Coordinates of C-alpha atoms in Angstrom, one line a residue:
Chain A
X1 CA -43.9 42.7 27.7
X2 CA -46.2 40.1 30.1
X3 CA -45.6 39.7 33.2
X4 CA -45.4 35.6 32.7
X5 CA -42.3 35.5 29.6
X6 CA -39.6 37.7 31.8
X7 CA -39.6 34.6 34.7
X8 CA -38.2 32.0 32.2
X9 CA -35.1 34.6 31.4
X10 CA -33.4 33.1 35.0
X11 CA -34.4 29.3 33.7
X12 CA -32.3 30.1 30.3
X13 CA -29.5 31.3 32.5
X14 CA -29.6 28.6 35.6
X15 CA -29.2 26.0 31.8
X16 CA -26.0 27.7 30.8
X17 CA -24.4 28.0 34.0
X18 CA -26.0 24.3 34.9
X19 CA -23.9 22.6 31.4
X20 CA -20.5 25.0 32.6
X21 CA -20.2 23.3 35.5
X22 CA -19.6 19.9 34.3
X23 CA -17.6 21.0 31.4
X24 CA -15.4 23.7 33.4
X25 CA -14.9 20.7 36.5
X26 CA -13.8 18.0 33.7
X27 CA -11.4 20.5 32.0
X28 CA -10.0 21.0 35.6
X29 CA -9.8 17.4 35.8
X30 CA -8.4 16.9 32.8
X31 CA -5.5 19.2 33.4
X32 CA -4.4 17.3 36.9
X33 CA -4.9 13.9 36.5
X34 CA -2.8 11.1 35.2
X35 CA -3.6 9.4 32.0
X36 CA -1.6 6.2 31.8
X37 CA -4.2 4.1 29.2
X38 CA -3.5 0.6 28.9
X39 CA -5.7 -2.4 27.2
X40 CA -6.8 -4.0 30.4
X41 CA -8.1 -1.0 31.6
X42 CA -10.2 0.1 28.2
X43 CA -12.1 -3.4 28.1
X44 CA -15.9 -3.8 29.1
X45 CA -16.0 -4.7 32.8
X46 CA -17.4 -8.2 33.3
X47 CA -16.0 -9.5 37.0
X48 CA -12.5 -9.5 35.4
X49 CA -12.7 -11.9 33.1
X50 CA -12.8 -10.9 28.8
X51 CA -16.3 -9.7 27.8
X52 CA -18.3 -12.5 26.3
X53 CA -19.7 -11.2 23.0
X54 CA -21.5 -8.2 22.6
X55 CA -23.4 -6.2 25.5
X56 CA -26.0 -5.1 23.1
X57 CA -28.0 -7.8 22.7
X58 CA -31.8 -9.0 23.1
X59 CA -33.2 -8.0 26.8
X60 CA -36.5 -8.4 27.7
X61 CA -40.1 -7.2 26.1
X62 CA -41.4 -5.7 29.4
X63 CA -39.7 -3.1 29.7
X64 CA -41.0 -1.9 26.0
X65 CA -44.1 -2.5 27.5
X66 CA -43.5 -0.4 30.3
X67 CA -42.3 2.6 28.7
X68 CA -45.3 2.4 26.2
X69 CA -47.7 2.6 29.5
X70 CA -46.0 5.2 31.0
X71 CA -46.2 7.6 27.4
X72 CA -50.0 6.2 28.3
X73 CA -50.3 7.2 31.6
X74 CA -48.2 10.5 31.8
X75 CA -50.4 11.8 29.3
X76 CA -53.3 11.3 31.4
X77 CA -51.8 12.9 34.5
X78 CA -50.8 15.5 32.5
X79 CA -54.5 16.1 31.3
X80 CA -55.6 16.2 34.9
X81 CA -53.0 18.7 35.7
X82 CA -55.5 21.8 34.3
X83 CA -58.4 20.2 35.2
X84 CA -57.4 20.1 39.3
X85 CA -56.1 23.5 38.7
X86 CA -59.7 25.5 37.7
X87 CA -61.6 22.6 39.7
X88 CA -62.6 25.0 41.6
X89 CA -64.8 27.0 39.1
X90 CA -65.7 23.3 37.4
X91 CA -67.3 21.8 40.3
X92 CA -70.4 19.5 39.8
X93 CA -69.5 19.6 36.1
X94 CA -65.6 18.9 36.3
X95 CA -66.0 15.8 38.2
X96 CA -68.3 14.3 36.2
X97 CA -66.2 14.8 33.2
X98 CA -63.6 13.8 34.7
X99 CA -64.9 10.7 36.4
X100 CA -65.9 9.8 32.6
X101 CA -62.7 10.4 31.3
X102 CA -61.0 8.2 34.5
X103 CA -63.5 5.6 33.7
X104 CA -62.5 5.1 30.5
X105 CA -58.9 5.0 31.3
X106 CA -59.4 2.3 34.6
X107 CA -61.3 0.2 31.8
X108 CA -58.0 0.0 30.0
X109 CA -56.0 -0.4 33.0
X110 CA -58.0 -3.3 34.0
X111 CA -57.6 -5.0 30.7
X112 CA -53.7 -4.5 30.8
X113 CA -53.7 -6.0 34.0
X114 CA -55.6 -8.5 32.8
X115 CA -53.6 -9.3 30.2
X116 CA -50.6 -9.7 32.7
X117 CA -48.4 -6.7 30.9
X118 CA -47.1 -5.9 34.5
X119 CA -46.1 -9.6 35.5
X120 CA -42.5 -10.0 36.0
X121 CA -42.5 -13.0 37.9
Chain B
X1 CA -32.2 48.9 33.7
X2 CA -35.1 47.5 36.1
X3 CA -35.3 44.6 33.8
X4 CA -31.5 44.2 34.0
X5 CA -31.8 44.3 37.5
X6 CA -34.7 42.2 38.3
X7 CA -34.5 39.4 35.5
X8 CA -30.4 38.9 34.8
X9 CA -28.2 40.3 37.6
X10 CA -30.3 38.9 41.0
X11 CA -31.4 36.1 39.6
X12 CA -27.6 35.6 38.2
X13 CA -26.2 35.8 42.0
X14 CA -28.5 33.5 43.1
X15 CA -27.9 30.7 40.3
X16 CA -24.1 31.4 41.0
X17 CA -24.1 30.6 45.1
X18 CA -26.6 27.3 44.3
X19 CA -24.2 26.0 41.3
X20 CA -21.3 26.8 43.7
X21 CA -22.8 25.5 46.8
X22 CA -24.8 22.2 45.7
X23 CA -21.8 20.3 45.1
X24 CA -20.4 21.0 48.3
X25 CA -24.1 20.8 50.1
X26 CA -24.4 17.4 48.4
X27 CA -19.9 16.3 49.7
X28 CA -21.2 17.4 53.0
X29 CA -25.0 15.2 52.7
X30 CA -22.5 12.2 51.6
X31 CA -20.8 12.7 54.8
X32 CA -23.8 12.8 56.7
X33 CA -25.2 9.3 55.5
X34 CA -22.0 7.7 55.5
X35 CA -21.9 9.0 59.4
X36 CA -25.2 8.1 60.2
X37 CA -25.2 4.8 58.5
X38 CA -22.1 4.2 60.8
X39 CA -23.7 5.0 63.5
X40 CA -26.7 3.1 63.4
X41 CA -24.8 0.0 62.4
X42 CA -22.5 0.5 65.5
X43 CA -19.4 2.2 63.7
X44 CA -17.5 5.4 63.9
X45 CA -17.5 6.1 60.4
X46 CA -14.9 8.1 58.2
X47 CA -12.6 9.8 61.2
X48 CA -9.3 10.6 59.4
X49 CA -9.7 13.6 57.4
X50 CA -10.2 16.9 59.9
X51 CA -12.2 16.4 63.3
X52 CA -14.7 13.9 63.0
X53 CA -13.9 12.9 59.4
X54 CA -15.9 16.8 58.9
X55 CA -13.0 17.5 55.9
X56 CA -14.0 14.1 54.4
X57 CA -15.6 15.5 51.5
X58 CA -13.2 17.8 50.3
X59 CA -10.9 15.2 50.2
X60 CA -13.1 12.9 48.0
X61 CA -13.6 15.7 45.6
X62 CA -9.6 16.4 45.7
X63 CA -9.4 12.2 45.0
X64 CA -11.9 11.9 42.1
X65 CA -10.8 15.0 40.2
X66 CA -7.0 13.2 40.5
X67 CA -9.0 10.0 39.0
X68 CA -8.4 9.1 35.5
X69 CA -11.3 9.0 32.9
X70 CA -11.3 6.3 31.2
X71 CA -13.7 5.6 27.9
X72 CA -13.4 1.9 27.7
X73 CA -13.1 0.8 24.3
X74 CA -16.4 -0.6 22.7
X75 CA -18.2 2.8 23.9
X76 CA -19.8 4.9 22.0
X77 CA -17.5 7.8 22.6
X78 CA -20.1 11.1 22.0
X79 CA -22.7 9.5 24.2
X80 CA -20.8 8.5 27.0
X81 CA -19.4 12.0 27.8
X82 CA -22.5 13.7 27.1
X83 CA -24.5 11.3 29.0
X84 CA -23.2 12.9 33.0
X85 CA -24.1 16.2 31.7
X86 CA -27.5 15.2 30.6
X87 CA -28.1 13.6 33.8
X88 CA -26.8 16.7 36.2
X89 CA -28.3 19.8 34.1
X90 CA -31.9 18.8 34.7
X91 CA -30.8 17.9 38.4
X92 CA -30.0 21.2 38.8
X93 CA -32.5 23.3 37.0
X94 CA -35.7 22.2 38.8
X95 CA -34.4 24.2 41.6
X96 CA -34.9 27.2 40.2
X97 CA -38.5 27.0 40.9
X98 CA -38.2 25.7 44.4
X99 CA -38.9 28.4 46.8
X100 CA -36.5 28.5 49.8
X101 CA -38.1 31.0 52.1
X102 CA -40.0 34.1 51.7
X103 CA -38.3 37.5 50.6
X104 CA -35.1 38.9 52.5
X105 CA -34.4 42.9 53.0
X106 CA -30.3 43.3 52.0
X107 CA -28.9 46.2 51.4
X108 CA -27.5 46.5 48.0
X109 CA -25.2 49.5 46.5
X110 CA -27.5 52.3 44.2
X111 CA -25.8 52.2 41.1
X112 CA -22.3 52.3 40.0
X113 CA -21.3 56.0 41.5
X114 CA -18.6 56.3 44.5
X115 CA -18.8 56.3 47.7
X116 CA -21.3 53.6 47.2
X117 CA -25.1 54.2 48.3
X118 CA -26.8 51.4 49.7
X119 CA -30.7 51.3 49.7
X120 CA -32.8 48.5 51.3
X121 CA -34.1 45.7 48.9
X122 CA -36.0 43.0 48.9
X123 CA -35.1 39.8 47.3
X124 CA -37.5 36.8 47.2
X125 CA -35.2 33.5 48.4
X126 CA -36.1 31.7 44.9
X127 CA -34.7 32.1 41.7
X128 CA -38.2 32.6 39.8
X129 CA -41.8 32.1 40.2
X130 CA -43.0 30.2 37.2
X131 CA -47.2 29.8 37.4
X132 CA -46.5 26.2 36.0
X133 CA -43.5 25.7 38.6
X134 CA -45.3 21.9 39.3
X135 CA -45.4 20.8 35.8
X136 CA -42.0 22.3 34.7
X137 CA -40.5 20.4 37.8
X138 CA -42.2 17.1 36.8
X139 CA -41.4 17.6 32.9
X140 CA -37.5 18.9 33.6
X141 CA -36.5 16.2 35.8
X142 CA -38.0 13.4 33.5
X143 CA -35.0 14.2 31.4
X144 CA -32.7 12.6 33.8
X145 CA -33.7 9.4 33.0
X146 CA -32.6 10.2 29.3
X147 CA -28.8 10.7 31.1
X148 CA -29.4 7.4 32.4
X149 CA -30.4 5.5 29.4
X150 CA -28.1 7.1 27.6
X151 CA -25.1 6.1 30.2
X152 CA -26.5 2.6 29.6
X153 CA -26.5 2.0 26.6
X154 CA -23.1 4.2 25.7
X155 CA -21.2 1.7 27.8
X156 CA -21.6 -1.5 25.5
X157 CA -21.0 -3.2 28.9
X158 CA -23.7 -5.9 30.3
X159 CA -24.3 -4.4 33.2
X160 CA -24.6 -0.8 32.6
X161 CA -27.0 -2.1 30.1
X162 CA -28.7 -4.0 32.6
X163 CA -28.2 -1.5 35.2
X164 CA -30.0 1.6 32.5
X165 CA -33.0 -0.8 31.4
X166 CA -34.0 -1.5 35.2
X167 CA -33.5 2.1 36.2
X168 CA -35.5 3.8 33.4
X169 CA -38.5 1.3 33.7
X170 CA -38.5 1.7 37.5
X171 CA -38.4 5.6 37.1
X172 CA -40.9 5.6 34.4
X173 CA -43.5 3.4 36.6
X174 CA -43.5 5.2 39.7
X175 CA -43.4 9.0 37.9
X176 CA -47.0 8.1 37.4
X177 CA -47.9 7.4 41.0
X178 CA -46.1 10.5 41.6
X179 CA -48.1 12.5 39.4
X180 CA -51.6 11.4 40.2
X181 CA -50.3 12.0 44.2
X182 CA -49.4 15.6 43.4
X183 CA -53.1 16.4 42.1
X184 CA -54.6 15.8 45.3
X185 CA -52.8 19.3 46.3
X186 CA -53.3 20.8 43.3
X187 CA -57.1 20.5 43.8
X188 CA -56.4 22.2 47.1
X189 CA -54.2 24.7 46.2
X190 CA -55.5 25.6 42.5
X191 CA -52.5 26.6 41.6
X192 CA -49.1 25.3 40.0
X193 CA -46.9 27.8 41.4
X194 CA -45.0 26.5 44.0
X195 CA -44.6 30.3 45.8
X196 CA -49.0 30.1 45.7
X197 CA -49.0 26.6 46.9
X198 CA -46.9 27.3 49.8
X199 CA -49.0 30.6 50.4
X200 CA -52.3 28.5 50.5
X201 CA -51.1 26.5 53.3
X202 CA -50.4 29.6 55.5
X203 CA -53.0 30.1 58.9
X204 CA -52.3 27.7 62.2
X205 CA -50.9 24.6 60.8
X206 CA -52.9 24.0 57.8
X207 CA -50.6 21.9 56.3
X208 CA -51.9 19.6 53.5
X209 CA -50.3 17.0 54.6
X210 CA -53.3 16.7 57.1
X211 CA -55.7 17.0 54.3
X212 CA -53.9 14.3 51.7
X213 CA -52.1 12.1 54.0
X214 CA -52.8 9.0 51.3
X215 CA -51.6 11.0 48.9
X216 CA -48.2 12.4 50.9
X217 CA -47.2 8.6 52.0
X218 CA -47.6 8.0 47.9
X219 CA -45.3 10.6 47.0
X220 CA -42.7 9.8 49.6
X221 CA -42.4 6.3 48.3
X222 CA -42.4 7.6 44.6
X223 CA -39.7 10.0 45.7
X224 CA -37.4 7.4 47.2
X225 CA -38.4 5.3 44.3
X226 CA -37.6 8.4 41.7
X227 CA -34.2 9.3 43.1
X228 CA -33.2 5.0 43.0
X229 CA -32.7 4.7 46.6
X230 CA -32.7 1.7 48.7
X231 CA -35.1 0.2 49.5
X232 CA -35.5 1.2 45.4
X233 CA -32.4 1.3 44.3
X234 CA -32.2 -2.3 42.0
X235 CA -30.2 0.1 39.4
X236 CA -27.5 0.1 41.4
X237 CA -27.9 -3.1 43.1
X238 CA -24.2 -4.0 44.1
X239 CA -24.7 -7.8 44.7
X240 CA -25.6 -7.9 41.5
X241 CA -25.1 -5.3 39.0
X242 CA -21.6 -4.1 40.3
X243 CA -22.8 -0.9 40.6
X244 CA -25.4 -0.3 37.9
X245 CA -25.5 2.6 34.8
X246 CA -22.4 4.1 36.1
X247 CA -20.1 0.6 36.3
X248 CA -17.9 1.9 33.2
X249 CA -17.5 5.8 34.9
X250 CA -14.5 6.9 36.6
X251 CA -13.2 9.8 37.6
X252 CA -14.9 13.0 37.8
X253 CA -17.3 11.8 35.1
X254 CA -18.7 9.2 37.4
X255 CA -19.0 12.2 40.2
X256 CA -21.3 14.1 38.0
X257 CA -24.0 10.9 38.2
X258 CA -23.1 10.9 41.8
X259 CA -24.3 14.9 42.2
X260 CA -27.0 14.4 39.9
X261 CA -28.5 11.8 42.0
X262 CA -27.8 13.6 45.3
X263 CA -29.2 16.7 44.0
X264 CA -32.6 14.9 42.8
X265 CA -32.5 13.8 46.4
X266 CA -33.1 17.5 47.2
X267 CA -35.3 18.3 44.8
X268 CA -38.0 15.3 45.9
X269 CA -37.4 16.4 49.8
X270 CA -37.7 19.6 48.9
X271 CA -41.3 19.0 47.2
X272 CA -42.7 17.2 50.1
X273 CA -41.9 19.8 52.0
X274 CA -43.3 22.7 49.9
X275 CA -46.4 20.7 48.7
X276 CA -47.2 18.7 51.9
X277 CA -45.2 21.0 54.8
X278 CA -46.1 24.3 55.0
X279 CA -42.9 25.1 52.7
X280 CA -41.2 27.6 54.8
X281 CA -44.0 28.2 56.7
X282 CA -43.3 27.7 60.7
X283 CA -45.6 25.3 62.4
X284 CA -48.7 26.2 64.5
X285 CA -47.8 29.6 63.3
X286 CA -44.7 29.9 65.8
X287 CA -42.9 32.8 65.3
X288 CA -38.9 32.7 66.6
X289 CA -37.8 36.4 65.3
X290 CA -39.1 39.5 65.0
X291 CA -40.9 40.2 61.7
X292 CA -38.1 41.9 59.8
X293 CA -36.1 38.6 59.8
X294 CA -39.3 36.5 58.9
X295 CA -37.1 35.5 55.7
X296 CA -34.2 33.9 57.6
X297 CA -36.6 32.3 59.8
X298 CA -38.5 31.1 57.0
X299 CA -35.5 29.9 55.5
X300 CA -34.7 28.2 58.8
X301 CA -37.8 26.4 58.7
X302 CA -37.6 25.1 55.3
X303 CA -34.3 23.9 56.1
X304 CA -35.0 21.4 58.9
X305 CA -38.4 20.1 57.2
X306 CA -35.8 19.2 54.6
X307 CA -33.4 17.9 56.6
X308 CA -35.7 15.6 58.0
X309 CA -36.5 14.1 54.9
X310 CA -33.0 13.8 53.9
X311 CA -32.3 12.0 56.9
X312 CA -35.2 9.5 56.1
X313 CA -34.1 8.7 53.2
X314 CA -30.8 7.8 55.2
X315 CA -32.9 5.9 57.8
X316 CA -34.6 4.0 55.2
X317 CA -31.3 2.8 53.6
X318 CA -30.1 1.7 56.9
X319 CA -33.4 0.1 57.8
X320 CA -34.6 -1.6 55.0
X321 CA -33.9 -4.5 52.5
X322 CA -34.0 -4.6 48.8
X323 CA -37.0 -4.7 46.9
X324 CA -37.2 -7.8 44.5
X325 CA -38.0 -6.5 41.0
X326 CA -41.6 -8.2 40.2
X327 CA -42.2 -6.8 43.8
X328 CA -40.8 -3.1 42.5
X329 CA -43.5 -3.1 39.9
X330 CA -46.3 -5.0 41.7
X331 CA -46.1 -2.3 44.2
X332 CA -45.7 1.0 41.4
X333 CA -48.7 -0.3 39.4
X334 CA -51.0 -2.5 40.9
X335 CA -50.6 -0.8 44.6
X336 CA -49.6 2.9 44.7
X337 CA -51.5 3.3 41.2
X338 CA -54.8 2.9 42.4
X339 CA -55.2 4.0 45.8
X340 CA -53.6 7.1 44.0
X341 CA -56.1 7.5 42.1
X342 CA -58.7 6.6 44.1
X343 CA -57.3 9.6 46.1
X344 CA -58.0 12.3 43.6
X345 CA -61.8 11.0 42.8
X346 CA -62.3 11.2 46.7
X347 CA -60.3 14.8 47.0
X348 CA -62.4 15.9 44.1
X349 CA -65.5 14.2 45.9
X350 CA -65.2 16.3 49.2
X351 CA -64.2 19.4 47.5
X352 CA -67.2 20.0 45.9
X353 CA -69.1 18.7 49.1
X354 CA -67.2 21.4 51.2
X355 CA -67.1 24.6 48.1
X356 CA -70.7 24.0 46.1

């Protein structure tokens, strides 16, 4: 066995006992607390007054937009991640590839600024 | 039997005090912002329960567990209960990469035979060491913003809805800030273990924080943003939202949001301090206790850098207005974005003038 495989064995464990504590606290819970129910009580808060139609309606384009950059923009970090980590061996080399590869991506950056995709106002 | 002991049963003691003692850590942290929050707005804050209001959050936690649940009616059932959990488990995870302090000497009993034989061991004060401890903190905690969404959109409420949308595009924009302010280190460091990154820091005060101050004032605003505190916290924006993702919780079920957020309020401090501060290194090299005991003092150390943090973010919610939300994104992406990564071309700039 590696020396790398045997430190995710805690992480797998730390995930079981991390899910039993929610469910073994709401059980508790469950066991000493009223339950009385009532209509008022089940409907949709909306400042006290009845819910107006459904809550699942159209909300704004944005924050598609958003989430698209971030996939975008996550991915790049994520390549630079490696990269920073051997800079040291890449040098000369790793920062010009690297300044190529952050070229391209301010290019697009520019163009969705441009373009306004971050304007909420 | 080596493996037993090295992999499953320390590790297992160690997971079992942090899942018992975060929640309480994080009744007590509640304590200490409502206190200081009182205090700086001229108030005594909660004084009832025990001296000083100190049994305050066992009480709460007594209160909410007597709470009833309730799963309003237009909710979609299997998503709204799972939704807390999905939130808290990666809340809790990323701190089993964290490293607390160096290692301890305990004495711990030689097998199972009687009378008991203790021998002298040494055990590190984290729960493992992964080599890509950075990234499996960044990718782990991403997930809590599924818990979010999921909250949201489970409700069938408007503001939840509302509440969820704002939240997962405001955590979303500034996780990318974040990253790009975390390369600067790695650069320094060249490594992704958080145990290494700490270690490279070591010698009088050599603290990266001196070396990437752009890059550390970056992440602490990403942090505050990340965890949705004020002056970030339009999720939860009570003059407007009611009280954001969480309106249609109750009960213990709304506590678990309440933990996870606290306990991502850890994890960020805890970063800055590991990645920026010396982790538990002491500053200027001090040293307050003689060798043997360097874990506790380590310990010690990491503690207060923490706790300064912690208090900051309490500072900043008492200090600080409410960020409009074309402000919120002007700032994550046309501001922070840049000079962040402005920061790593000039990092990578100077550390092949200093190295080659």
């Amino acid at each position: 066995m590696n020396d790398v495989l045997p430190g995710y064995v805690p992480i797998f464990m730390f995930v079981v006992l991390a899910f039993a504590f929610p469910v073994v606290t709401l059980l508790v819970a469950r066991l000493i607390r009223p339950s009385t129910g009532g209509v008022a009580k089940l409907t949709a808060y909306e400042c006290g007054v009845d819910p107006v139609g459904d809550a699942r309606e159209r909300y704004a384009i944005r924050y598609y937009l958003v989430a698209i950059l971030f996939v975008i923009f996550d991915v790049e970090v994520i390549f630079l991640f490696p990269w920073a980590v051997i800079y040291d061996q890449l040098l000369l080399f790793g920062l010009i590839e690297m300044c190529v590869f952050l070229g391209i991506l301010i290019v697009g950056y520019v163009w969705i600024i441009k373009k306004g995709a971050i304007e909420w106002a | 039997m080596d493996f037993f002991v090295d992999y499953i049963l320390e590790p297992g003691v160690k997971i079992g005090v942090i899942v018992l003692v975060l929640p309480l850590l994080v009744g007590y942290l509640v304590l200490m912002e409502r206190k200081l929050i009182a205090f700086m707005q001229v108030r005594l804050g909660p004084m009832r329960v025990g001296p000083h209001g100190l049994l305050q959050p066992i009480a709460d936690a007594l209160k909410l567990m007597l709470k009833e649940d309730i799963v309003p009616r237009g909710a979609d059932r299997l998503i709204f209960i799972m939704a807390p959990v999905v939130a808290l488990v990666p809340a809790f995870i990323v701190l089993s990469v964290i490293p607390f302090g160096p290692s301890i000497t305990v004495p711990v009993p030689d097998g199972f035979q009687w009378p008991l034989q203790f021998v002298e061991r040494e055990v590190p004060l984290f729960i493992t060491d992964l080599n890509i401890g950075v990234l499996f903190i960044l990718a782990v905690s991403s997930i809590g913003v599924l818990g979010i969404i999921l909250a949201g959109w489970a409700s069938n409420s408007k503001y939840p809805l509302l509440g969820a949308l704002r939240s997962a595009a405001q955590m979303v924009s500034y996780e990318v800030a974040l990253g790009f302010s975390i390369i600067g280190v790695l650069l320094l460091a060249g490594s992704l273990s958080l145990v290494d990154i700490v270690n490279a820091q070591s010698g009088d005060g050599h603290w990266f924080v001196l070396y990437q101050p752009i890059a550390f004032i970056i992440f602490w605003i990403c942090g505050v943003a990340e965890t949705n505190r004020a002056p970030f916290d339009l999720p939860e924006a009570e003059s407007e939202l009611v009280a954001g993702f969480h309106t249609e919780y109750s009960g213990f079920r709304w506590s678990l949001f309440f933990l996870a957020e606290y306990a991502a309020m850890i994890v960020v401090a805890s970063l800055m301090v590991t990645l920026f501060f010396g982790g538990w290194l002491a500053p200027f090299g001090l040293r307050l206790l003689p060798e043997s005991l360097a874990g506790i003092e380590g310990a010690f150390w990491f503690s207060a850098k923490l706790l300064f943090f912690i208090y900051s973010y309490i500072w900043f919610r008492a200090s600080w207005p409410r960020y409009r939300y074309d402000q919120l994104m002007h700032v994550g992406w046309k501001v922070l974005l840049p000079i962040a990564i402005a920061n790593v071309v000039a990092t990578a700039v100077l550390v092949l003038l200093l190295e080659g």
